[in-house]
XYZ file of C-alpha atoms in Angstrom:
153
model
C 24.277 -40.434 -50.864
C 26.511 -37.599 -50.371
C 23.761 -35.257 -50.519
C 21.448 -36.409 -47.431
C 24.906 -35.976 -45.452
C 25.076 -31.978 -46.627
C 21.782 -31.354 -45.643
C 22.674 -32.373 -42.489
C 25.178 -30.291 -41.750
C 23.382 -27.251 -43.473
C 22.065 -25.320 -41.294
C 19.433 -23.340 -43.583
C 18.255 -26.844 -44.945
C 17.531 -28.792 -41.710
C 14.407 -28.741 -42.285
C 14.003 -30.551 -45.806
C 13.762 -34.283 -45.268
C 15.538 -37.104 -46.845
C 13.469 -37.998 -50.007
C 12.517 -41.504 -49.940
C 13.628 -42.134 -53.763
C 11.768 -45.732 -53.579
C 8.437 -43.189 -52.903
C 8.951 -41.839 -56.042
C 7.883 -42.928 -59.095
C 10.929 -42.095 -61.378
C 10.566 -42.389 -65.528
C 12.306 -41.660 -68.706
C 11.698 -40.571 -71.889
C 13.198 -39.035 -74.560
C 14.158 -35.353 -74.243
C 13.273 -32.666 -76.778
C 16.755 -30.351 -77.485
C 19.918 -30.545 -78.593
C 22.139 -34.210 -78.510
C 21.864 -35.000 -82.488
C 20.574 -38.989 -83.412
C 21.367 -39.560 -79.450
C 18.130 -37.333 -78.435
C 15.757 -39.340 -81.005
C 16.925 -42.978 -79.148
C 18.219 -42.492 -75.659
C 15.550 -42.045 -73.006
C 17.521 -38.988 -70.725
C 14.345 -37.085 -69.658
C 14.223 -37.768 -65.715
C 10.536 -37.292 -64.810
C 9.292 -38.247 -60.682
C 6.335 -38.204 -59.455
C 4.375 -38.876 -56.069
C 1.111 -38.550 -54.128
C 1.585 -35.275 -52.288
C -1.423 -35.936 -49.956
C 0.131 -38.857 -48.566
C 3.472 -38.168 -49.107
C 4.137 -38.503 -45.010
C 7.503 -38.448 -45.643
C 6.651 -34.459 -45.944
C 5.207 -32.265 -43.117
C 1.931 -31.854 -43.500
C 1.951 -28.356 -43.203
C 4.793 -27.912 -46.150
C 3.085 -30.046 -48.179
C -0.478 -27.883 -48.378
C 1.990 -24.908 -48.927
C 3.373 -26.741 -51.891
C 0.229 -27.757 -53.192
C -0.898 -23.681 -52.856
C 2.393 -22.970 -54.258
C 2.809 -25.241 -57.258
C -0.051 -25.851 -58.664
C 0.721 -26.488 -61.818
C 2.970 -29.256 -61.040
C 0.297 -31.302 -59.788
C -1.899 -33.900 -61.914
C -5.753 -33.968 -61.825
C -5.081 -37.088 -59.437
C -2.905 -35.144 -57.170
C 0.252 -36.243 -58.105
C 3.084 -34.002 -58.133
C 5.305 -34.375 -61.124
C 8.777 -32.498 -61.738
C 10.763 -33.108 -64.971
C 14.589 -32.292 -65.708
C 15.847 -32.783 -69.150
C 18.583 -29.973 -68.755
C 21.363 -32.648 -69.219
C 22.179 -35.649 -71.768
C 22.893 -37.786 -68.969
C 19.887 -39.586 -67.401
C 21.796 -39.597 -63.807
C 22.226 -36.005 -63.849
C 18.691 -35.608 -65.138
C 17.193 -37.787 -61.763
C 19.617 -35.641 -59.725
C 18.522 -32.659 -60.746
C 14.631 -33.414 -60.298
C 15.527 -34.461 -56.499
C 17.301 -31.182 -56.325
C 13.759 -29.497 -57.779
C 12.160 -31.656 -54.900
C 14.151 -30.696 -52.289
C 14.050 -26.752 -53.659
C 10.554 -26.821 -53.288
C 10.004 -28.335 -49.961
C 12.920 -25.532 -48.551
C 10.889 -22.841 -50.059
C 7.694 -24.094 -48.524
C 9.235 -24.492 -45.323
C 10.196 -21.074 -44.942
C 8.870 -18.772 -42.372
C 7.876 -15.433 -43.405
C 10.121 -12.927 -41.968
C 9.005 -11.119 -39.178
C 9.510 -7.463 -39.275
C 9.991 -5.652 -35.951
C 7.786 -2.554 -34.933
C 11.561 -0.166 -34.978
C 12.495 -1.715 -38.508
C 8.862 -0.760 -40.000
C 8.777 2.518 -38.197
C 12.829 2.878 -39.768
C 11.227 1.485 -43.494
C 8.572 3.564 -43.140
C 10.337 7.136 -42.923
C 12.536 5.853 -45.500
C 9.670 5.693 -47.863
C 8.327 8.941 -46.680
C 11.451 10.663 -47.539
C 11.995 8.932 -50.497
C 8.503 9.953 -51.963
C 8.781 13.626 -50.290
C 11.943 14.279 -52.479
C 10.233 12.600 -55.604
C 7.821 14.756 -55.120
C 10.431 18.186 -54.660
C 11.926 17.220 -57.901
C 8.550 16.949 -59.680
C 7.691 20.387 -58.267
C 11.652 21.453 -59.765
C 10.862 19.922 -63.125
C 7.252 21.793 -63.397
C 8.699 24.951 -62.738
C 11.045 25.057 -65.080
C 8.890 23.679 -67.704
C 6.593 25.924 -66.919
C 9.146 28.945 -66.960
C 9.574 27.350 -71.089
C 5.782 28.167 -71.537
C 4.976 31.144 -73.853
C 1.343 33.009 -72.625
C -0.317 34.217 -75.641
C -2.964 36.329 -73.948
């Protein structure tokens, strides 16, 4: 498929494997939303599922981030399952949940960025500064609503 080749050649998707689609159990059903008669007979809802413990086809590492991560996507029996129904086309509908897939394995894979000891020292006087002249206008702001007070004794 054209999109194993792009991920490829993607440098800031290396990473994300090829997704074994005959892993996957794929199933359809019929979408809730708009589409008229079509939505009440045609079976467009795109709905895969797989083991995620022995999904090997996954680093193992990834895939206990993704089970931290999402959850809610996984099944009492450990199955991950991600739906699409965004289109009236089943295609587009199994397309997009392989895009989901492969969207949530990047994310996973990502490292944490690393911040250097100059850019926290640099991030830190920026907040520093930021919260000493919040705190010069507050001073401003008191003053002159305290210049609007009226003393009574």
């Amino acid at each position: 498929s054209s999109s194993s080749s792009s991920s490829n050649t993607d440098l800031t998707k290396k990473s994300v494997p090829d997704i074994p689609v005959d892993r996957l159990s794929i199933s359809y059903s019929r979408s809730s939303g708009p589409g008229g008669q079509n939505v009440n007979k045609v079976n467009t809802k795109a709905e895969i599922r797989f083991h995620l413990a022995s999904a090997d086809w996954i680093a193992e590492d990834v895939r206990q981030k993704m089970a931290v991560m999402h959850k809610n996507k996984i099944s009492k029996s450990g199955e991950m399952i991600i739906t699409s129904e965004v289109s009236r086309y089943q295609m587009r509908n199994l397309a997009d949940c392989l895009q989901k897939l492969r969207d949530l394995i990047a994310e996973a894979t990502e490292k944490p960025q690393v911040v250097s000891k100059e850019n926290m020292q640099i991030i830190r006087e920026r907040v520093e500064k930021m919260n000493r002249e919040r705190l010069r206008q507050k001073k401003i702001h008191s003053t002159i609503k305290q210049s609007r007070r009226v003393d009574f004794d």
